Tab-separated table of C-alpha atoms in Angstrom:
chain	number	residue	atom	x	y	z
A	1	MET	CA	92.954	126.509	80.795
A	2	GLU	CA	95.035	125.919	77.693
A	3	TRP	CA	97.974	124.836	79.905
A	4	GLY	CA	95.764	122.257	81.657
A	5	LEU	CA	94.475	120.833	78.370
A	6	GLU	CA	98.011	120.569	77.036
A	7	TRP	CA	99.156	118.613	80.060
A	8	LEU	CA	96.124	116.341	79.887
A	9	LYS	CA	97.212	115.576	76.353
A	10	GLN	CA	100.787	114.898	77.570
A	11	ALA	CA	99.434	112.602	80.258
A	12	GLY	CA	97.553	110.712	77.553
A	13	TYR	CA	100.754	110.357	75.533
A	14	GLY	CA	102.639	109.080	78.576
A	15	ILE	CA	99.957	106.558	79.558
A	16	THR	CA	99.688	105.315	75.976
A	17	SER	CA	103.469	104.859	75.712
A	18	ALA	CA	103.428	102.881	78.964
A	19	LEU	CA	100.541	100.683	77.782
A	20	ILE	CA	102.212	99.709	74.510
A	21	GLN	CA	105.411	98.708	76.298
A	22	PRO	CA	105.643	95.045	77.338
A	23	PHE	CA	107.299	95.839	80.641
A	24	GLY	CA	104.170	96.701	82.576
A	25	TYR	CA	102.582	93.413	81.566
A	26	ILE	CA	105.779	91.559	82.513
A	27	ALA	CA	105.514	93.117	85.984
A	28	ALA	CA	101.861	91.968	86.345
A	29	LEU	CA	102.807	88.538	85.035
A	30	LEU	CA	105.441	88.295	87.764
A	31	VAL	CA	102.769	88.744	90.443
A	32	LEU	CA	100.584	86.093	88.798
A	33	LEU	CA	103.446	83.588	88.527
A	34	LEU	CA	104.253	84.023	92.206
A	35	ALA	CA	100.602	83.342	93.107
A	36	LEU	CA	100.424	80.240	90.874
A	37	ARG	CA	103.670	78.942	92.366
A	38	GLN	CA	102.266	79.280	95.880
A	39	ILE	CA	99.087	77.455	94.795
A	40	ARG	CA	101.086	74.550	93.377
A	41	ALA	CA	103.154	74.345	96.567
A	42	GLU	CA	100.034	74.347	98.808
A	43	ARG	CA	98.406	71.558	96.869
A	44	ARG	CA	101.463	69.367	97.305
A	45	LEU	CA	102.281	70.302	100.902
A	46	PHE	CA	98.771	70.464	102.384
A	47	HIS	CA	96.525	68.808	99.758
A	48	ALA	CA	94.462	71.990	99.754
A	49	ARG	CA	94.481	75.447	98.231
A	50	LEU	CA	94.618	78.405	100.586
A	51	THR	CA	95.666	81.014	98.023
A	52	ALA	CA	93.495	82.382	95.197
A	53	TRP	CA	95.351	84.092	92.362
A	54	PRO	CA	92.589	86.689	91.689
A	55	GLY	CA	92.904	87.829	95.285
A	56	ARG	CA	96.675	88.178	94.909
A	57	LEU	CA	96.251	90.339	91.810
A	58	LEU	CA	93.604	92.476	93.537
A	59	ALA	CA	95.972	92.984	96.458
A	60	ALA	CA	99.021	93.829	94.308
A	61	LEU	CA	97.849	95.705	91.209
A	62	PRO	CA	95.675	98.455	92.773
A	63	ALA	CA	98.270	99.029	95.513
A	64	GLY	CA	101.025	99.314	92.919
A	65	LEU	CA	98.913	101.711	90.896
A	66	ALA	CA	98.295	103.875	93.952
A	67	ALA	CA	102.022	103.875	94.740
A	68	GLY	CA	102.762	104.905	91.154
A	69	VAL	CA	100.345	107.834	91.381
A	70	LEU	CA	101.890	108.932	94.691
A	71	VAL	CA	105.503	108.798	93.498
A	72	SER	CA	104.652	110.320	90.110
A	73	ALA	CA	102.993	113.276	91.810
A	74	ALA	CA	105.973	113.693	94.122
A	75	VAL	CA	108.525	113.965	91.269
A	76	GLN	CA	106.530	116.225	88.940
A	77	PHE	CA	108.390	119.275	90.262
A	78	LEU	CA	111.857	117.766	89.939
A	79	GLY	CA	112.447	117.476	86.203
A	80	LEU	CA	114.465	114.311	85.495
A	81	ASP	CA	116.614	113.999	82.371
A	82	LEU	CA	115.314	110.589	81.281
A	83	ASN	CA	114.111	109.158	77.952
A	84	ALA	CA	112.818	105.940	76.449
A	85	ASP	CA	116.316	104.463	76.458
A	86	ALA	CA	116.342	104.637	80.230
A	87	VAL	CA	113.258	102.409	80.337
A	88	PHE	CA	114.918	99.749	78.212
A	89	TRP	CA	118.167	99.897	80.186
A	90	LEU	CA	116.361	99.623	83.531
A	91	TRP	CA	114.308	96.627	82.437
A	92	GLY	CA	117.218	94.931	80.764
A	93	ALA	CA	119.189	95.212	84.008
A	94	ALA	CA	116.193	94.050	86.059
A	95	LEU	CA	115.660	90.874	83.994
A	96	LEU	CA	119.369	90.014	83.992
A	97	LEU	CA	119.745	90.579	87.729
A	98	GLY	CA	116.525	88.666	88.388
A	99	LEU	CA	118.213	85.567	86.946
A	100	VAL	CA	120.702	85.787	89.832
A	101	ARG	CA	118.221	86.471	92.634
A	102	LEU	CA	114.538	87.266	92.402
A	103	ARG	CA	114.780	90.298	94.659
A	104	PHE	CA	117.442	91.804	92.364
A	105	ALA	CA	114.693	92.425	89.790
A	106	ALA	CA	113.544	95.368	91.917
A	107	ALA	CA	114.253	98.880	90.638
A	108	ALA	CA	116.898	99.675	93.279
A	109	TYR	CA	119.344	97.088	92.002
A	110	GLY	CA	118.859	97.836	88.307
A	111	ALA	CA	119.195	101.579	88.830
A	112	GLY	CA	122.397	101.097	90.798
A	113	LEU	CA	123.902	98.896	88.077
A	114	ILE	CA	122.981	101.338	85.301
A	115	ALA	CA	124.384	104.322	87.192
A	116	PHE	CA	127.666	102.517	87.799
A	117	LEU	CA	127.920	101.474	84.112
A	118	GLN	CA	127.208	105.039	82.969
A	119	TRP	CA	129.897	106.411	85.282
A	120	LEU	CA	132.373	103.753	84.181
A	121	ALA	CA	131.614	104.274	80.461
A	122	GLY	CA	132.305	107.983	80.808
A	123	TRP	CA	135.989	107.242	81.353
A	124	PHE	CA	136.481	105.736	77.884
A	125	ASP	CA	136.473	107.027	74.325
A	126	TRP	CA	134.116	104.898	72.246
A	127	SER	CA	134.637	106.680	68.894
A	128	ALA	CA	136.906	103.964	67.510
A	129	SER	CA	134.727	101.099	68.727
A	130	PRO	CA	132.486	98.952	66.464
A	131	GLU	CA	129.130	100.479	65.524
A	132	PRO	CA	127.007	98.327	67.909
A	133	VAL	CA	129.276	99.253	70.834
A	134	ARG	CA	129.125	102.973	69.962
A	135	ARG	CA	125.347	102.823	69.787
A	136	LEU	CA	125.123	101.164	73.192
A	137	ALA	CA	127.501	103.726	74.709
A	138	SER	CA	125.532	106.577	73.159
A	139	SER	CA	122.260	105.125	74.442
A	140	LEU	CA	123.695	104.712	77.956
A	141	ALA	CA	124.958	108.290	77.978
A	142	SER	CA	121.723	109.781	76.613
A	143	PHE	CA	120.005	110.064	80.016
A	144	ASP	CA	120.897	110.990	83.550
A	145	ALA	CA	121.224	107.767	85.566
A	146	ALA	CA	121.089	109.793	88.775
A	147	GLY	CA	117.416	110.352	88.020
A	148	LEU	CA	116.868	106.576	88.065
A	149	LEU	CA	118.670	106.386	91.399
A	150	LEU	CA	116.414	109.057	92.829
A	151	ILE	CA	113.301	107.232	91.650
A	152	ALA	CA	114.604	103.923	93.069
A	153	GLY	CA	115.401	105.588	96.393
A	154	LEU	CA	111.923	107.147	96.649
A	155	LEU	CA	110.347	103.768	95.926
A	156	LEU	CA	111.999	102.047	98.918
A	157	PRO	CA	109.955	103.890	101.610
A	158	VAL	CA	106.880	103.291	99.490
A	159	GLU	CA	107.722	99.571	99.393
A	160	ALA	CA	107.981	99.583	103.180
A	161	LEU	CA	104.502	101.099	103.491
A	162	LEU	CA	103.013	98.573	101.054
A	163	LEU	CA	104.684	95.720	102.872
A	164	TRP	CA	103.240	96.856	106.187
A	165	ARG	CA	99.758	97.429	104.744
A	166	PHE	CA	99.182	94.465	102.397
A	167	SER	CA	101.376	91.689	103.803
A	168	ARG	CA	98.550	89.500	105.094
A	169	ARG	CA	96.804	89.350	101.713
A	170	LEU	CA	100.053	88.350	99.996
A	171	ALA	CA	101.123	85.650	102.459
A	172	GLY	CA	100.793	81.889	102.182
A	173	PRO	CA	101.802	78.932	104.404
A	174	VAL	CA	104.803	76.722	103.578
A	175	ILE	CA	106.893	73.921	104.991
A	176	VAL	CA	110.649	74.419	104.987
A	177	ASP	CA	113.593	72.279	106.024
A	178	GLY	CA	115.387	73.431	109.187
A	179	LYS	CA	119.099	73.417	109.827
A	180	ARG	CA	118.891	69.905	111.254
A	181	GLY	CA	116.720	68.653	108.438
A	182	ARG	CA	113.530	68.803	110.465
A	183	PRO	CA	110.391	70.229	108.793
A	184	ILE	CA	109.251	73.652	110.021
A	185	GLY	CA	106.040	75.491	109.309
A	186	GLY	CA	106.228	79.060	108.113
A	187	TRP	CA	104.758	81.752	105.931
A	188	ARG	CA	105.998	83.254	102.705
A	189	ILE	CA	105.045	86.819	101.814
A	190	ASP	CA	105.141	87.496	98.037
A	191	ALA	CA	105.503	91.235	98.524
A	192	VAL	CA	105.978	92.256	94.887
A	193	TRP	CA	104.161	95.170	93.239
A	194	PRO	CA	104.195	96.522	89.689
A	195	VAL	CA	104.339	100.329	89.897
A	196	PRO	CA	103.526	102.460	86.793
A	197	LEU	CA	105.173	105.886	86.861
A	198	LEU	CA	104.638	109.062	84.837
A	199	LEU	CA	107.797	111.209	84.994
A	200	LEU	CA	108.362	114.801	83.959
A	201	VAL	CA	111.189	114.720	81.356
A	202	PRO	CA	112.504	116.932	78.522
A	203	ALA	CA	110.323	116.499	75.462
A	204	ALA	CA	113.309	115.515	73.293
A	205	GLY	CA	113.262	112.069	74.874
A	206	THR	CA	109.601	111.368	74.009
A	207	SER	CA	107.424	111.185	70.952
A	208	GLY	CA	104.348	112.954	72.309
A	209	GLY	CA	105.131	116.602	71.610
A	210	ALA	CA	106.086	119.240	74.141
A	211	ALA	CA	104.419	121.566	76.659
A	212	GLU	CA	105.567	124.590	78.593
A	213	LEU	CA	105.900	124.655	82.367
A	214	PRO	CA	104.751	127.497	84.639
A	215	TRP	CA	107.557	126.592	87.066
A	216	THR	CA	111.214	125.715	86.945
A	217	PRO	CA	112.012	122.096	87.865
A	218	LEU	CA	114.093	121.831	90.997
A	219	LEU	CA	116.782	119.479	89.645
A	220	TRP	CA	117.144	120.996	86.203
A	221	SER	CA	120.430	122.926	86.041
A	222	GLY	CA	121.061	123.047	82.268
A	223	GLY	CA	119.621	125.364	79.656
A	224	GLY	CA	115.885	125.377	79.118
A	225	PRO	CA	114.706	122.495	76.954
A	226	SER	CA	112.336	122.969	74.034
A	227	GLY	CA	109.526	121.690	76.213
A	228	TRP	CA	108.475	119.090	78.729
A	229	ALA	CA	106.569	115.846	78.443
A	230	LEU	CA	105.504	112.850	80.537
A	231	LEU	CA	107.352	109.536	80.194
A	232	GLY	CA	105.750	106.228	81.200
A	233	LEU	CA	108.108	104.101	83.283
A	234	PRO	CA	106.737	100.820	84.752
A	235	VAL	CA	108.945	99.345	87.475
A	236	VAL	CA	108.846	96.472	89.963
A	237	ILE	CA	109.415	96.876	93.685
A	238	GLY	CA	109.441	94.403	96.543
A	239	SER	CA	110.744	90.894	97.156
A	240	VAL	CA	109.732	87.601	98.773
A	241	TRP	CA	110.007	87.346	102.561
A	242	ARG	CA	109.754	84.205	104.651
A	243	THR	CA	109.256	83.650	108.348
A	244	THR	CA	109.039	80.688	110.711
A	245	SER	CA	109.208	82.690	113.936
A	246	LEU	CA	106.485	85.327	113.529
A	247	LEU	CA	102.992	85.826	112.254
A	248	PRO	CA	102.949	87.321	108.725
A	249	ALA	CA	101.725	90.713	109.903
A	250	ALA	CA	104.373	90.921	112.619
A	251	LYS	CA	107.090	89.862	110.198
A	252	ALA	CA	106.007	92.481	107.674
A	253	ALA	CA	105.853	95.231	110.293
A	254	ARG	CA	109.360	94.448	111.514
A	255	ALA	CA	110.822	94.218	108.016
A	256	ALA	CA	108.994	97.367	106.905
A	257	LYS	CA	110.472	99.398	109.740
A	258	THR	CA	114.022	98.495	108.739
A	259	LEU	CA	113.248	99.019	105.070
A	260	LEU	CA	111.744	102.433	105.793
A	261	TRP	CA	114.788	104.002	107.350
A	262	THR	CA	117.226	102.449	104.898
A	263	GLY	CA	114.947	103.625	102.108
A	264	LEU	CA	114.959	107.184	103.387
A	265	ILE	CA	118.739	107.177	103.369
A	266	ALA	CA	118.751	105.709	99.844
A	267	ALA	CA	116.343	108.429	98.644
A	268	ALA	CA	118.662	111.079	100.089
A	269	ALA	CA	121.620	109.465	98.300
A	270	GLY	CA	119.722	109.468	95.002
A	271	ALA	CA	118.727	113.130	95.435
A	272	ALA	CA	122.357	114.065	96.199
A	273	ALA	CA	123.569	112.272	93.050
A	274	ALA	CA	120.905	114.048	90.981
A	275	ARG	CA	122.096	117.415	92.337
A	276	TRP	CA	125.870	116.790	92.310
A	277	GLU	CA	127.243	114.612	89.523
A	278	LEU	CA	130.425	113.741	91.422
A	279	LEU	CA	128.367	111.677	93.862
A	280	LEU	CA	127.012	109.355	91.182
A	281	PRO	CA	129.325	106.346	91.834
A	282	ALA	CA	128.801	106.596	95.596
A	283	ALA	CA	125.044	106.742	95.190
A	284	ALA	CA	125.134	103.905	92.660
A	285	ALA	CA	126.624	101.702	95.361
A	286	ALA	CA	124.572	103.115	98.247
A	287	VAL	CA	121.024	102.649	96.899
A	288	PRO	CA	121.172	98.863	96.229
A	289	ALA	CA	123.493	98.365	99.230
A	290	LEU	CA	120.960	99.950	101.579
A	291	ARG	CA	118.228	97.765	100.163
A	292	GLU	CA	120.426	94.731	100.707
A	293	ILE	CA	121.326	95.840	104.251
A	294	ALA	CA	117.611	95.836	105.154
A	295	ALA	CA	117.339	92.273	103.834
A	296	CYS	CA	120.439	91.114	105.715
A	297	ILE	CA	119.235	92.621	108.982
A	298	GLU	CA	115.917	90.807	108.651
A	299	ARG	CA	117.637	87.516	107.781
A	300	SER	CA	119.822	87.750	110.900
A	301	ARG	CA	116.788	88.467	113.078
A	302	GLU	CA	114.937	85.526	111.575
A	303	ALA	CA	117.864	83.201	112.144
A	304	ALA	CA	118.014	84.192	115.785
A	305	GLY	CA	114.327	83.511	116.377
A	306	SER	CA	112.697	80.291	117.613
A	307	PRO	CA	110.198	78.494	115.354
A	308	LEU	CA	106.637	79.508	116.117
A	309	TYR	CA	104.824	76.859	114.104
A	310	ALA	CA	105.840	73.821	116.167
A	311	HIS	CA	103.676	71.584	118.302
A	312	GLU	CA	103.921	71.827	122.093
A	313	GLY	CA	102.901	69.611	124.966
A	314	SER	CA	99.820	71.735	125.495
A	315	GLY	CA	98.274	70.924	122.087
A	316	LEU	CA	98.579	71.148	118.337
A	317	ARG	CA	99.766	74.352	116.679
A	318	VAL	CA	97.694	75.790	113.836
A	319	LEU	CA	99.720	76.821	110.797
A	320	ALA	CA	96.851	78.069	108.630
A	321	VAL	CA	93.078	77.943	108.263
A	322	LEU	CA	91.254	77.170	104.997
A	323	PRO	CA	89.266	80.249	103.844
A	324	GLY	CA	85.539	79.852	104.336
A	325	SER	CA	85.919	76.691	106.451
A	326	SER	CA	84.269	76.076	109.802
A	327	GLY	CA	87.605	76.821	111.479
A	328	ALA	CA	87.663	80.254	109.831
A	329	GLN	CA	84.060	80.865	110.919
A	330	LEU	CA	85.066	79.974	114.486
A	331	GLY	CA	87.727	82.658	114.317
A	332	ILE	CA	90.688	80.290	114.789
A	333	GLU	CA	93.889	82.064	113.728
A	334	PRO	CA	97.312	80.837	112.573
A	335	GLY	CA	99.713	80.406	115.491
A	336	GLU	CA	97.073	79.412	118.028
A	337	ILE	CA	97.175	76.042	119.802
A	338	VAL	CA	94.229	73.636	119.838
A	339	SER	CA	94.235	72.275	123.419
A	340	LYS	CA	90.895	70.449	123.779
A	341	VAL	CA	87.995	69.479	121.512
A	342	ASN	CA	84.674	68.586	123.172
A	343	GLY	CA	86.532	68.034	126.441
A	344	ILE	CA	89.130	65.651	124.944
A	345	ALA	CA	92.753	66.698	125.270
A	346	VAL	CA	94.440	67.094	121.876
A	347	ARG	CA	98.041	66.035	121.644
A	348	ARG	CA	98.023	64.071	118.379
A	349	PRO	CA	95.956	64.377	115.167
A	350	GLU	CA	93.991	61.287	116.198
A	351	ASN	CA	92.876	63.101	119.354
A	352	LEU	CA	91.457	65.892	117.220
A	353	TYR	CA	89.360	63.443	115.216
A	354	ASP	CA	88.244	61.617	118.354
A	355	GLY	CA	87.118	64.863	119.904
A	356	LEU	CA	85.139	65.851	116.837
A	357	MET	CA	83.552	62.423	116.607
A	358	ALA	CA	82.574	62.549	120.313
A	359	ASN	CA	79.804	64.959	119.320
A	360	PRO	CA	79.308	65.005	115.532
A	361	ALA	CA	76.638	67.745	115.747
A	362	PHE	CA	78.540	70.266	117.874
A	363	CYS	CA	82.114	71.205	118.720
A	364	LYS	CA	83.574	73.207	121.574
A	365	ILE	CA	87.259	73.966	121.237
A	366	GLU	CA	89.690	75.190	123.867
A	367	LEU	CA	92.485	77.295	122.348
A	368	LEU	CA	95.627	78.954	123.579
A	369	ASN	CA	95.909	82.304	121.769
A	370	HIS	CA	99.084	84.140	120.799
A	371	GLU	CA	99.530	85.519	124.300
A	372	GLY	CA	99.134	82.057	125.892
A	373	HIS	CA	95.655	82.809	127.276
A	374	VAL	CA	92.857	80.263	127.125
A	375	ARG	CA	89.825	81.039	124.991
A	376	PHE	CA	86.836	78.937	123.868
A	377	VAL	CA	85.033	78.799	120.513
A	378	GLN	CA	82.015	76.707	119.675
A	379	ARG	CA	79.513	76.121	116.900
A	380	ALA	CA	77.189	73.492	115.450
A	381	ARG	CA	78.622	71.081	112.868
A	382	TYR	CA	76.915	70.281	109.604
A	383	GLU	CA	77.058	67.544	107.013
A	384	ASN	CA	79.932	67.622	104.474
A	385	GLU	CA	82.040	70.037	106.482
A	386	HIS	CA	85.809	69.566	106.414
A	387	HIS	CA	86.746	66.634	108.643
A	388	GLN	CA	89.416	68.753	110.372
A	389	LEU	CA	87.434	71.991	110.526
A	390	GLY	CA	89.673	73.385	107.798
A	391	LEU	CA	92.698	73.585	110.121
A	392	VAL	CA	96.146	73.134	108.600
A	393	LEU	CA	98.414	71.943	111.431
A	394	ALA	CA	102.104	72.662	111.776
A	395	PRO	CA	104.238	69.962	110.082
A	396	PHE	CA	105.358	66.759	111.789
A	397	GLU	CA	108.585	64.887	111.630
A	398	ASP	CA	107.643	62.684	108.679
A	399	ALA	CA	106.243	65.458	106.446
A	400	ALA	CA	106.861	64.182	102.926
A	401	TYR	CA	107.483	67.511	101.126
A	402	SER	CA	108.925	70.933	101.730
A	403	VAL	CA	109.224	74.030	99.519
A	404	SER	CA	112.020	74.157	96.976
A	405	GLY	CA	114.779	76.778	96.968
A	406	ALA	CA	114.311	77.330	93.207
A	407	LEU	CA	112.411	80.597	93.869
A	408	ARG	CA	115.731	82.343	94.410
A	409	SER	CA	115.696	83.482	90.760
A	410	LEU	CA	113.208	84.187	87.991
A	411	ILE	CA	113.848	80.665	86.678
A	412	GLY	CA	111.959	79.319	89.693
A	413	LEU	CA	108.755	80.980	88.475
A	414	LEU	CA	108.644	79.053	85.206
A	415	PRO	CA	105.645	76.655	84.985
A	416	TRP	CA	107.873	73.554	84.785
A	417	SER	CA	109.856	74.508	87.895
A	418	ARG	CA	108.593	72.498	90.918
A	419	PRO	CA	107.903	74.705	93.940
A	420	TYR	CA	108.369	71.730	96.256
A	421	ARG	CA	110.765	68.857	96.774
A	422	ARG	CA	110.489	65.491	98.418
A	423	ARG	CA	112.291	65.439	101.702
A	424	GLY	CA	115.268	63.089	101.619
A	425	GLY	CA	116.133	63.810	97.955
A	426	THR	CA	113.948	61.194	96.269
A	427	ALA	CA	111.783	62.063	93.289
A	428	PRO	CA	108.251	63.283	94.101
A	429	ALA	CA	105.523	60.723	93.778
A	430	ALA	CA	102.417	61.422	91.724
A	431	ASP	CA	99.839	63.548	93.509
A	432	GLY	CA	97.110	60.938	93.535
A	433	ALA	CA	99.316	58.077	94.617
A	434	HIS	CA	100.976	60.029	97.413
A	435	THR	CA	97.676	61.388	98.715
A	436	ALA	CA	96.035	57.959	98.730
A	437	ALA	CA	98.974	56.289	100.504
A	438	HIS	CA	99.281	59.109	103.006
A	439	ASN	CA	95.570	59.109	103.809
A	440	ALA	CA	95.424	55.347	104.108
A	441	ALA	CA	98.295	55.345	106.582
A	442	HIS	CA	97.191	58.199	108.841
A	443	ALA	CA	93.469	58.905	108.638
A	444	PRO	CA	91.090	57.132	111.017
A	445	ALA	CA	88.499	55.123	109.157
A	446	SER	CA	85.597	56.721	110.955
A	447	ALA	CA	86.657	60.258	109.988
A	448	ALA	CA	87.269	59.266	106.372
A	449	ALA	CA	83.836	57.728	106.120
A	450	ALA	CA	82.132	60.675	107.765
A	451	ALA	CA	83.815	63.428	105.778
A	452	GLY	CA	84.864	61.661	102.599
A	453	GLN	CA	88.443	62.873	103.070
A	454	ALA	CA	91.556	61.642	104.834
A	455	ALA	CA	93.955	63.243	107.244
A	456	SER	CA	97.344	64.294	106.000
A	457	GLU	CA	99.120	64.730	109.302
A	458	PRO	CA	101.525	62.086	110.665
A	459	ALA	CA	102.567	61.654	114.275
A	460	ALA	CA	103.836	64.630	116.231
A	461	ALA	CA	107.527	65.315	116.831
A	462	GLU	CA	109.479	68.056	118.544
A	463	VAL	CA	111.035	70.816	116.415
A	464	LEU	CA	114.209	72.280	117.792
A	465	PRO	CA	114.500	76.107	118.113
A	466	SER	CA	117.723	76.133	116.112
A	467	ASP	CA	115.769	75.072	113.027
A	468	ALA	CA	114.469	78.626	112.674
A	469	GLY	CA	117.765	79.677	111.190
A	470	SER	CA	116.793	78.298	107.773
A	471	ALA	CA	114.142	80.943	107.209
A	472	ALA	CA	115.399	83.687	104.944
A	473	GLN	CA	114.396	86.167	102.311
A	474	ASP	CA	114.284	84.713	98.812
């Protein structure tokens, strides 16, 4: 009983130390900034908002917390020689690497860099160096970087499971430029999770006292420490994925499968480095390299695929559906093709409006589903419903905007960074002016009068399959 109370107290110390650190809040802020960036892009690209930032936080934060509990429980019997300095080194590396590429902010890349620096620093004598350099070298040598590699390796399979399970709630539609400059519809999955960890470490590296263990940690080979404690370590896992050739769930399932087996190998490499010190440089290279291999494999598969969100001769392809709209109530899904509306064949946006106006009180829609089979949906129409049933169609040749490539680094998440760019390189017009001009040029007067809104889709154009090669992981 006394042992249990002592460890409850240690857990309180660990959780408190994690809460007073800024890093956990930075991780949550990263998820929020990704959601806000997607919202800004949707308003410019589609003149609508399909993403809600509270929903993104509810999809990311509880899942990250559950992953943290799972991994923390798994490593409680290992005994990792880490301290508070390891937390600062890991986050310093993550923020610096995130300025190069957003995905490099994940724990796998920072742990690999720190392990390599620790191994490299061990070859030099720092006693004659200036005081700041000696303090940095002493701080870097004060913990076992192999423990960070092990944690990072264990987090990769967990990331794969989270990607497979929560991808749909973290996805949003986008328009990208293809290889030939043509606009392509696609989806971006902001699969980033903050994961709070509580690690079993020697009490000398914490400020919360010490407790005895009734077991011997598996990876502890030195003399017995004065006691053990729990160290709070918040980390970030995940990255941003993009697809133009698959549905978000299918994209996530395929990427998660590759990430799972590479993650298992990375976890084994981290465990080997924690057990045998000579393997530290090899594991420092293997853990981030395996994470990068999974990304490269998925990029090559995406480049080889044909664009899904392109219009065909059989109808208009649906890119997304506004939440809560009549299209969502009809059960229309992204990737399906609208073939007929109230018996009128739909080949251009104007045909869609004509079909809806043919019977303003009722609509019967013929769809081609993902397997190419015909299905019908129907419902009554009511006043003030969306003039286009809430359907966001795949882009056309003269789409004015596409997403910007600035998301490749943390700089792209800053509020003043535009998540979109005007196609052709000219400066973006003001939102109101562009919307008014676009609506005046393309919306039928009858639909605008009936619904109080204007259409934002220009005339249809063919999208070549080779354009799918522009989709990549950010």
